[in-house]
Short mmCIF file of C-alpha atoms in Angstrom, two decimals:
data_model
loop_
_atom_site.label_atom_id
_atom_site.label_comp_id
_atom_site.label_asym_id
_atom_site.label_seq_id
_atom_site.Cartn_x
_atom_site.Cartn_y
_atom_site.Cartn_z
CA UNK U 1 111.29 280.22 33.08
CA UNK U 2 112.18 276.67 32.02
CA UNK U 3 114.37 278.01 29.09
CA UNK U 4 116.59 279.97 31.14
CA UNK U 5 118.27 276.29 32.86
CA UNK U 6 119.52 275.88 29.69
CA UNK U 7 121.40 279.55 28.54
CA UNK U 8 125.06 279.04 27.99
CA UNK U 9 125.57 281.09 24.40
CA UNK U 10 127.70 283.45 26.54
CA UNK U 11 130.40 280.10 27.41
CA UNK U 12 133.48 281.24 26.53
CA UNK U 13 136.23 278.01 26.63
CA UNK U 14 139.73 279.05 27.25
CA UNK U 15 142.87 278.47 25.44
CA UNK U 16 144.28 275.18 26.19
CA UNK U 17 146.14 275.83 29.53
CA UNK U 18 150.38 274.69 29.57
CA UNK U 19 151.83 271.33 30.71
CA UNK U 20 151.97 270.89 34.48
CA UNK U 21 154.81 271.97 36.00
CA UNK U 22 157.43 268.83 36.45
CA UNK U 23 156.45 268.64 40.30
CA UNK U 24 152.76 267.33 38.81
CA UNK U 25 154.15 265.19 36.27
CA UNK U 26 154.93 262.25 39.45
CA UNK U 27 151.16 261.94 39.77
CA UNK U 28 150.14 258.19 39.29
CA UNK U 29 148.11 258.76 36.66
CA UNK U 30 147.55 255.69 34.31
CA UNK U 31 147.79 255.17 30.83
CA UNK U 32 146.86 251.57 29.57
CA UNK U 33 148.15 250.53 33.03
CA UNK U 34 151.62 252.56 32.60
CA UNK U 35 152.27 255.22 35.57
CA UNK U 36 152.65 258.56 34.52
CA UNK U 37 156.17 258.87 35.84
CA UNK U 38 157.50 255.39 33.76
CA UNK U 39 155.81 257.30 30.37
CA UNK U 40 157.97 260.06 30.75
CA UNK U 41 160.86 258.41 31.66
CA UNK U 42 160.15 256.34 28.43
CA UNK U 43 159.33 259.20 26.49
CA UNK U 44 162.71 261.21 27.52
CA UNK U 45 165.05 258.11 27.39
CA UNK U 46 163.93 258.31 23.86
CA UNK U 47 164.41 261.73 23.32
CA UNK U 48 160.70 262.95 23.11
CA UNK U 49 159.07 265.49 24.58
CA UNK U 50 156.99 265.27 27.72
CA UNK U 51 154.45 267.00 25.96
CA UNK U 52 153.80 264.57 23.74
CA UNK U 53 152.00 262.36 26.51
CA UNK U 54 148.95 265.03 25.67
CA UNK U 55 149.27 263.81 22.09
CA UNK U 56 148.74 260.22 23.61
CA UNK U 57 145.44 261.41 25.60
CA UNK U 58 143.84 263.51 22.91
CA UNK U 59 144.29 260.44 20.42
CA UNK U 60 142.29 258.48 23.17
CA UNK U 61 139.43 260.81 23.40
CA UNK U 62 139.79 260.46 19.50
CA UNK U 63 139.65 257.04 19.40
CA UNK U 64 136.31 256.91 22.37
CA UNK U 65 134.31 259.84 20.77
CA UNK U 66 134.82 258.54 17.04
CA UNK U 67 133.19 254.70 18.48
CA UNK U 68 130.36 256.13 20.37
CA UNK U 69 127.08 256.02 19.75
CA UNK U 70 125.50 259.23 18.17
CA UNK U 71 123.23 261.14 19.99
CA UNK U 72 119.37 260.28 18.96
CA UNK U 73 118.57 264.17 18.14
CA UNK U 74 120.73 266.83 17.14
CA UNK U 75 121.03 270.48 16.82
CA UNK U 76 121.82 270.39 13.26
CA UNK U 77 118.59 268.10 11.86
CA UNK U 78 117.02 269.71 8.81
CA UNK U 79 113.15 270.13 9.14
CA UNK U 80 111.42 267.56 7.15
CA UNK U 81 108.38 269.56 5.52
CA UNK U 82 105.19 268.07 3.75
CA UNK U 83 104.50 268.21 0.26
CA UNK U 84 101.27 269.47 0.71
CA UNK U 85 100.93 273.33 1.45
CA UNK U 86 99.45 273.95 4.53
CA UNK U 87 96.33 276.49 4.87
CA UNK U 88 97.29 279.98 5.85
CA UNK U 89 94.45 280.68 8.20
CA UNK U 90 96.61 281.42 11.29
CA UNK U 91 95.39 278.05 13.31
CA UNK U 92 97.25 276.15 15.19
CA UNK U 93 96.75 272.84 14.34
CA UNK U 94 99.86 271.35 16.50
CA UNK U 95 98.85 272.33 19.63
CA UNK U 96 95.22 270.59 19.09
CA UNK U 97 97.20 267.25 18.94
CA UNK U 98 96.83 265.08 21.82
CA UNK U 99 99.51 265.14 24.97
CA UNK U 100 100.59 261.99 24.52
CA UNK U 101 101.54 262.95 20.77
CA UNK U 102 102.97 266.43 22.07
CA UNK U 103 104.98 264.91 24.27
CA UNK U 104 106.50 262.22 21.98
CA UNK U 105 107.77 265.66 19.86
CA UNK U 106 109.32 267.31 22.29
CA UNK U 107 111.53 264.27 23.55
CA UNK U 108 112.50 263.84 20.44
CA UNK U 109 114.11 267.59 20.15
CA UNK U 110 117.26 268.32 21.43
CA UNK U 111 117.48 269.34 25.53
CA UNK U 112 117.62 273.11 24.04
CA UNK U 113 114.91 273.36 21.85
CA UNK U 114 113.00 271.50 24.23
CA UNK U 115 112.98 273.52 26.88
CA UNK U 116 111.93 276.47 24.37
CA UNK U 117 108.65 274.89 23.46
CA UNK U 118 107.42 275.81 27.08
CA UNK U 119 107.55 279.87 25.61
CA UNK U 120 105.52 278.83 22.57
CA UNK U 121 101.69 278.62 24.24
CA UNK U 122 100.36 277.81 27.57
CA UNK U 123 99.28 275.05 26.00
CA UNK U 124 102.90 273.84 25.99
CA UNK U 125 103.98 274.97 28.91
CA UNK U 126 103.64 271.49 31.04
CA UNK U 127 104.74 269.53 28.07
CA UNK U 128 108.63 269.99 28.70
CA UNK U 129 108.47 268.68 32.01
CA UNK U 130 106.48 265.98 31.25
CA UNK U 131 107.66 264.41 28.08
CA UNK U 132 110.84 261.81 28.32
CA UNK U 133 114.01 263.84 28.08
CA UNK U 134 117.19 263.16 25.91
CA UNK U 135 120.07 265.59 27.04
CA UNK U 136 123.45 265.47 25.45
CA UNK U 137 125.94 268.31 26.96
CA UNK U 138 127.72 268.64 23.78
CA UNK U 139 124.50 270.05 22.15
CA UNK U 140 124.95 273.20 25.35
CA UNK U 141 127.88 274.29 23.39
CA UNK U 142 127.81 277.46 21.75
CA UNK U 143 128.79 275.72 18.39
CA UNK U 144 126.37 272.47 19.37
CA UNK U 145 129.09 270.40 19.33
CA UNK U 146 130.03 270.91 15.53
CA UNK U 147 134.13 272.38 16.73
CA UNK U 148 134.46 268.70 17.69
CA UNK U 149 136.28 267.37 21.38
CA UNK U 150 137.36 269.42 23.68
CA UNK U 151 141.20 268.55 23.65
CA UNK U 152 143.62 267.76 27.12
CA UNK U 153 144.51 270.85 28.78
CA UNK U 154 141.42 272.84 27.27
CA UNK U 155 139.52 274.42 30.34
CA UNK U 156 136.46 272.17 31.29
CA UNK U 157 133.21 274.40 30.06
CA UNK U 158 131.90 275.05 33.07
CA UNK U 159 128.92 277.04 31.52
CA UNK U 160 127.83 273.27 30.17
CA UNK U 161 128.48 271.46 33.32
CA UNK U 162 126.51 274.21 35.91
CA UNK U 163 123.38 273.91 32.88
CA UNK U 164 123.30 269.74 33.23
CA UNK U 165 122.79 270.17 36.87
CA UNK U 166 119.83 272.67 36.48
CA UNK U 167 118.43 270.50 33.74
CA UNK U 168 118.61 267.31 35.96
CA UNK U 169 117.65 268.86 38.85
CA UNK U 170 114.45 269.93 37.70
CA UNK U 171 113.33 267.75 35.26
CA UNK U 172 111.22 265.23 36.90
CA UNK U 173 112.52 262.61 34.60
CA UNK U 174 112.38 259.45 33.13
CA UNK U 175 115.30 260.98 30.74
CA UNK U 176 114.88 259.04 27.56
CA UNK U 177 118.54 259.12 26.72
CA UNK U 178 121.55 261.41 28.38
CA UNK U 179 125.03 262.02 26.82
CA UNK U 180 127.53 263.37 29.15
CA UNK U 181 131.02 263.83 27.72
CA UNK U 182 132.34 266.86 27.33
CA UNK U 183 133.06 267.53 31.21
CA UNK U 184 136.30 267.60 33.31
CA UNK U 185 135.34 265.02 35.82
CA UNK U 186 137.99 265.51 37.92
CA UNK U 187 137.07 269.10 38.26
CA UNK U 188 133.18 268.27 39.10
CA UNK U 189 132.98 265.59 41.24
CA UNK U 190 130.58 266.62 43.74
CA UNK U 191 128.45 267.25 40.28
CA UNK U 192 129.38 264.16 38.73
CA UNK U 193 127.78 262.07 41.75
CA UNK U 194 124.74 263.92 42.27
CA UNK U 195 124.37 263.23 38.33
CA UNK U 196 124.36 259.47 38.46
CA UNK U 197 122.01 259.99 41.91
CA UNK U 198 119.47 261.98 40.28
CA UNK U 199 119.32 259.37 36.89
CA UNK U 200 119.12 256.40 39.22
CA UNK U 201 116.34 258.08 41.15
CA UNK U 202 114.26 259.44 38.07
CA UNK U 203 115.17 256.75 35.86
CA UNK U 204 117.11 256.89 32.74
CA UNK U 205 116.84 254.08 29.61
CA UNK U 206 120.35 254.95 28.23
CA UNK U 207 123.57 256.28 29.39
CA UNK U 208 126.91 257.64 27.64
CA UNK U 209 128.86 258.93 30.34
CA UNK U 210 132.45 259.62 29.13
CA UNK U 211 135.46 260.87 31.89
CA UNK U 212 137.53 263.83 29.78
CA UNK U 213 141.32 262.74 31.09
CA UNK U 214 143.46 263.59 33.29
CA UNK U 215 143.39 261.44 35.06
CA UNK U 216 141.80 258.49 33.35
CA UNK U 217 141.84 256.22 35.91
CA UNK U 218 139.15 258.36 38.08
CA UNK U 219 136.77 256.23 40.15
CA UNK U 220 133.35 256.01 38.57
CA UNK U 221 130.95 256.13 41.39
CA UNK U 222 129.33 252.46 42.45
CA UNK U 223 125.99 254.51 42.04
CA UNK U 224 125.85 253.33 38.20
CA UNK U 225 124.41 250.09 39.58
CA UNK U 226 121.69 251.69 40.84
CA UNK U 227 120.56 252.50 36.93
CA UNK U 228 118.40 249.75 37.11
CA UNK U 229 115.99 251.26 34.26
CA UNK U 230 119.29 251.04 32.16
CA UNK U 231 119.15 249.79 28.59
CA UNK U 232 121.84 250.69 26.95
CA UNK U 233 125.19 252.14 28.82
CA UNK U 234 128.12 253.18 27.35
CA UNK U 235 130.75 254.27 29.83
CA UNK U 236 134.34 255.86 28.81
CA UNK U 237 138.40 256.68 30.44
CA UNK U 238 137.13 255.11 33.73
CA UNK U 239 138.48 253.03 36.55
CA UNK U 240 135.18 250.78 37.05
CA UNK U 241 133.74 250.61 40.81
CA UNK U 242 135.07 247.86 43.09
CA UNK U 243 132.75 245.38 42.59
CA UNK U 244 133.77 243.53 45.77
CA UNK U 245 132.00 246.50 47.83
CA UNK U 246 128.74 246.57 45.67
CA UNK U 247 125.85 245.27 46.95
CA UNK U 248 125.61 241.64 45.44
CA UNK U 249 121.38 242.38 44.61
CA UNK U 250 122.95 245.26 42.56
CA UNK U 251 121.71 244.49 38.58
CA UNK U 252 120.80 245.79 35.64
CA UNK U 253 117.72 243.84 34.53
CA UNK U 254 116.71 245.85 31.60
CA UNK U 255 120.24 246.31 29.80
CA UNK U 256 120.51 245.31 26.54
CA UNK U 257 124.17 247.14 24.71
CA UNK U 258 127.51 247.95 27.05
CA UNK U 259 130.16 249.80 25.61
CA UNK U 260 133.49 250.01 27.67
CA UNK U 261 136.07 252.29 26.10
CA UNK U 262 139.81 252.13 27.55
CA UNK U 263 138.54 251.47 31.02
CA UNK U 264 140.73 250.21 34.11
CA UNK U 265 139.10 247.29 35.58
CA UNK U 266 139.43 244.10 37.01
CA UNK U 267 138.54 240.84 35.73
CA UNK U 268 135.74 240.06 39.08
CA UNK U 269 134.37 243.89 37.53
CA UNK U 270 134.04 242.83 34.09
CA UNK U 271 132.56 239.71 35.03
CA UNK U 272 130.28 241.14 37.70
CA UNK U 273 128.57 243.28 35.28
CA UNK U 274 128.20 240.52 32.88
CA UNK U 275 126.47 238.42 35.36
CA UNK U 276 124.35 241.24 36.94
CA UNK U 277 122.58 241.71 32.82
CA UNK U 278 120.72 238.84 32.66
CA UNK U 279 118.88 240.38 29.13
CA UNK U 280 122.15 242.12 27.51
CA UNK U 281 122.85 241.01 23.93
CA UNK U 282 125.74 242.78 22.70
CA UNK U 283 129.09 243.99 24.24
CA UNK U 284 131.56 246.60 23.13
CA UNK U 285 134.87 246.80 24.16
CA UNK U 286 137.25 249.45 22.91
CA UNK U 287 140.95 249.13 24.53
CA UNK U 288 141.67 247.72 27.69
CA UNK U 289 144.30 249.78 30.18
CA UNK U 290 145.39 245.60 31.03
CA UNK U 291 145.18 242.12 29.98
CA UNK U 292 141.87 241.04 28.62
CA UNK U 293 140.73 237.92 30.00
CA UNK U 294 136.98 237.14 29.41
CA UNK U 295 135.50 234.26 30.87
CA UNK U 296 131.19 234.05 29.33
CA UNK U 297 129.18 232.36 30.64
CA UNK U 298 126.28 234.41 29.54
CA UNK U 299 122.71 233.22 28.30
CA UNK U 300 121.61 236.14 26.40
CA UNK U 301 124.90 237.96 24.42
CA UNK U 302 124.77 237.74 20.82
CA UNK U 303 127.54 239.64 19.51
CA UNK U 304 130.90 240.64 20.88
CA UNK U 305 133.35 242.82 19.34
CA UNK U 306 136.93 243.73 20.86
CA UNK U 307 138.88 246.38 19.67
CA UNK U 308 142.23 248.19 20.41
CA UNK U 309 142.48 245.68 23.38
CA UNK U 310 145.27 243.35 25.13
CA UNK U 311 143.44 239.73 24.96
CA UNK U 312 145.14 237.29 26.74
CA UNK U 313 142.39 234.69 27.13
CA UNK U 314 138.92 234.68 26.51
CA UNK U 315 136.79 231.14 27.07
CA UNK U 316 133.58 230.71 25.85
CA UNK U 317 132.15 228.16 28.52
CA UNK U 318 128.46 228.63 28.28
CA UNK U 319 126.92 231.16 25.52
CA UNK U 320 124.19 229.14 23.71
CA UNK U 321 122.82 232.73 21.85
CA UNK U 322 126.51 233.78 21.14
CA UNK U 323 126.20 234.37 17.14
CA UNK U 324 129.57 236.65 17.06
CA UNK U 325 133.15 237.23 18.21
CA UNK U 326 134.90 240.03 16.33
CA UNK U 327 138.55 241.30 17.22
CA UNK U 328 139.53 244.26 14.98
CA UNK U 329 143.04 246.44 15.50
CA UNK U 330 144.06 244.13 18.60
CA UNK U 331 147.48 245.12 20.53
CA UNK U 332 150.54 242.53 19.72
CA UNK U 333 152.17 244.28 22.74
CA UNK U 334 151.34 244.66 26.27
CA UNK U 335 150.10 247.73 27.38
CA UNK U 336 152.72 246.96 30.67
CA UNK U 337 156.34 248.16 31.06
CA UNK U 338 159.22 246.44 32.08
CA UNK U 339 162.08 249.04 32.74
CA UNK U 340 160.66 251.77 30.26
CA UNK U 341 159.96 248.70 27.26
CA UNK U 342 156.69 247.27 26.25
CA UNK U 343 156.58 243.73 26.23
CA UNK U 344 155.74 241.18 23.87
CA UNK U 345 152.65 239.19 24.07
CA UNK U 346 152.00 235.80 24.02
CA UNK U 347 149.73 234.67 22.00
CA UNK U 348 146.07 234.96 22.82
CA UNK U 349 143.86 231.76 23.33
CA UNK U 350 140.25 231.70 22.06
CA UNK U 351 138.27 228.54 23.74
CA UNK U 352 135.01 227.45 22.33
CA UNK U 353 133.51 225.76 25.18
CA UNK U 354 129.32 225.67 24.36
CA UNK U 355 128.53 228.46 21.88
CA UNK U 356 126.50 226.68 19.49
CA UNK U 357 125.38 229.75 17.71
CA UNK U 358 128.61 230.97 16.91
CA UNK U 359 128.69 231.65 13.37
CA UNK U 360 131.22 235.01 12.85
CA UNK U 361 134.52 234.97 14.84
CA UNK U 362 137.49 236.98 13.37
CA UNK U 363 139.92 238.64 12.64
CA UNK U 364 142.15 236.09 13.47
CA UNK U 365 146.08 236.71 12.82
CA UNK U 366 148.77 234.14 12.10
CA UNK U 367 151.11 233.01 14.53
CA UNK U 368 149.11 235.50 16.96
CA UNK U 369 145.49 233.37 18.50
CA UNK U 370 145.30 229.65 19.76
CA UNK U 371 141.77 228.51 18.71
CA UNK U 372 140.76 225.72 21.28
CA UNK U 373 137.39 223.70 20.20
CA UNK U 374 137.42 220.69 22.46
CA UNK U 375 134.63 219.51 19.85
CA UNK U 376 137.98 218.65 17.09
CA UNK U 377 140.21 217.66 20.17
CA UNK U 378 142.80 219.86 19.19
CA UNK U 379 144.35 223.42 18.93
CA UNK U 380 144.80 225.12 16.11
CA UNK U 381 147.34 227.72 15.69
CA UNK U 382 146.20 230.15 13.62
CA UNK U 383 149.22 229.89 10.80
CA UNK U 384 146.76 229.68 7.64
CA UNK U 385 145.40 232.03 5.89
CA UNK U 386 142.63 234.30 7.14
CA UNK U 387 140.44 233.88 4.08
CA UNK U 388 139.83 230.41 5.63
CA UNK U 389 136.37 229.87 7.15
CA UNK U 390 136.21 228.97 10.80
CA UNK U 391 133.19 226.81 11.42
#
């Protein structure tokens, strides 16, 4: 029966497992584009414990789960009941309602509870695997989700990862919205790619697909670009596809919202996707594991915000619906080492080349951003005070 893809309530997650033994610890695993081996070095020369690189990760995961969007259901809704008693005459009223109306409640349930409707009536029975589905892994939980992330070193739940697979497996899709971050995916490749094959074959409108370090720079699979039904994607603790080796028809015609949260990529990858989203209005950057350099030339964004990130450079050359740039909690230092020490920035140039929209750009920091408008013939170092409006 359809409800039985779906039983985990007897996942048990272990303790958090111990460090790696040193022999591990030379892996080249990256951490806003320091190797594992020069951050603890780093850490030791200063007298801190290895250990306290897991403190690093788990603030990450903090940082990318707290930005996220939310789920559109959840476990934990309260039941919003009419005023009006209803008669007590035993008939069921609900399952009279047309299928297109049936279906519209059950994709708005969580995966779970879903799934369950198909025991209610033979009436419902089709309705599950028929109706648009919105799965979110955190909801297979025992707890829903409520205990919060799953810290580093935590054993992956493997209970929630085998019930995904049954889910998308027979589902016949379009999934309405799918939330998958609560799995090791170094653990589950082979899962992880048969994932992103079955949404890109069925069809999925929006995406949160979130890599639980170590190690953060895994490879996300180049089938992402198949997600051409995509609308919103929001993908986390990833090294990005080489973009060099992706089909060039590869696009996402439909996408509206990108999120990128601390993601290892190149520029060509950045600016690849922006290219290939010839509809997307707003982008969402949270850290950056290198130097930010952003180069629009984009007809449809409208809003932009950068957080937690490196920027070097980023040139507005041709964004005529651009109505927003917003930095908030940018990096002075670079996330690179040079013998074991962070190095200083320079300061970050902002170039307004055609954005004649713009209306909101901030927060801009003395001493710290070069404003370029060739429109005043002249640069502006941001030394005044940031209560000044920027027109």
């Amino acid at each position: 029966p359809l409800p039985s893809l779906l039983q985990t309530e007897t996942l048990a997650v272990s303790s958090p497992r111990p460090p790696p033994p040193p022999a591990a610890m030379d892996d080249a695993h990256v951490i806003q584009g320091i190797s594992w081996s020069d951050m603890v070095a780093h850490m030791e020369r200063g007298g801190m414990d290895r250990g306290m690189v897991y403190f690093g990760y788990n603030l990450i995961l903090h940082y990318v789960y707290s930005y996220l969007p939310d789920p559109p259901v959840s476990p934990a809704a309260a039941l919003s009941l009419s005023a009006a008693p209803s008669p007590n005459d035993g008939v069921d009223r609900i399952s009279r309602l047309p299928d297109a109306v049936l279906r519209d409640i059950v994709s708005r349930l969580p995966a779970k509870d879903a799934a369950r409707t198909a025991a209610l009536a033979s009436r419902w029975r089709p309705l599950w695997r028929s109706a648009p589905l919105t799965l979110a892994d955190s909801h297979l939980l025992p707890d829903g989700g409520a205990g919060g992330q799953l810290v580093i070193g935590a054993a992956s739940p493997r209970a929630v990862t085998a019930a995904v697979s049954r889910v998308l497996a027979a589902h016949p899709g379009p999934f309405r919205c799918v939330h998958l971050t609560r799995t090791t995916m170094e653990e589950h490749r082979g899962e992880m790619a048969r994932w992103l094959d079955i949404l890109a074959a069925k069809g999925v409108q929006e995406l949160v697909f979130v890599n639980r370090p170590l190690p953060i720079d895994l490879r996300l699979p180049a089938t992402i670009f198949s997600c051409a039904s995509l609308t919103r994607l929001h993908l986390g603790i990833w090294r990005l596809p080489d973009t060099a080796a992706v089909p060039r028809a590869a696009r996402f015609p439909n996408l509206r919202d990108l999120g990128l949260y601390w993601n290892s990529m190149e520029d060509r990858d950045l600016d690849f996707m922006l290219e290939r989203s010839p509809v997307l209005e707003s982008l969402f950057i949270l850290g950056f594991q290198s130097g930010l350099r952003l180069r629009l030339v984009n007809q449809s964004l409208r809003c932009i915000q950068l957080g937690f990130s490196f920027a070097e450079d980023i040139d507005l050359v041709d964004a005529p619906r651009l109505e927003r740039l917003f930095q908030f909690a940018e990096l002075t230092e670079s996330p690179k080492m040079n013998n074991g020490r962070s190095t200083r920035k320079r300061s970050s140039v902002i170039k307004i080349g055609s954005a004649p929209k713009l209306r909101v750009l901030g927060y801009l920091k003395p001493g710290e951003q070069e404003l370029v408008d060739p429109t005043l013939i002249c640069m502006c170092r941001c030394a005044v005070s940031i209560n000044n409006a920027i027109v």
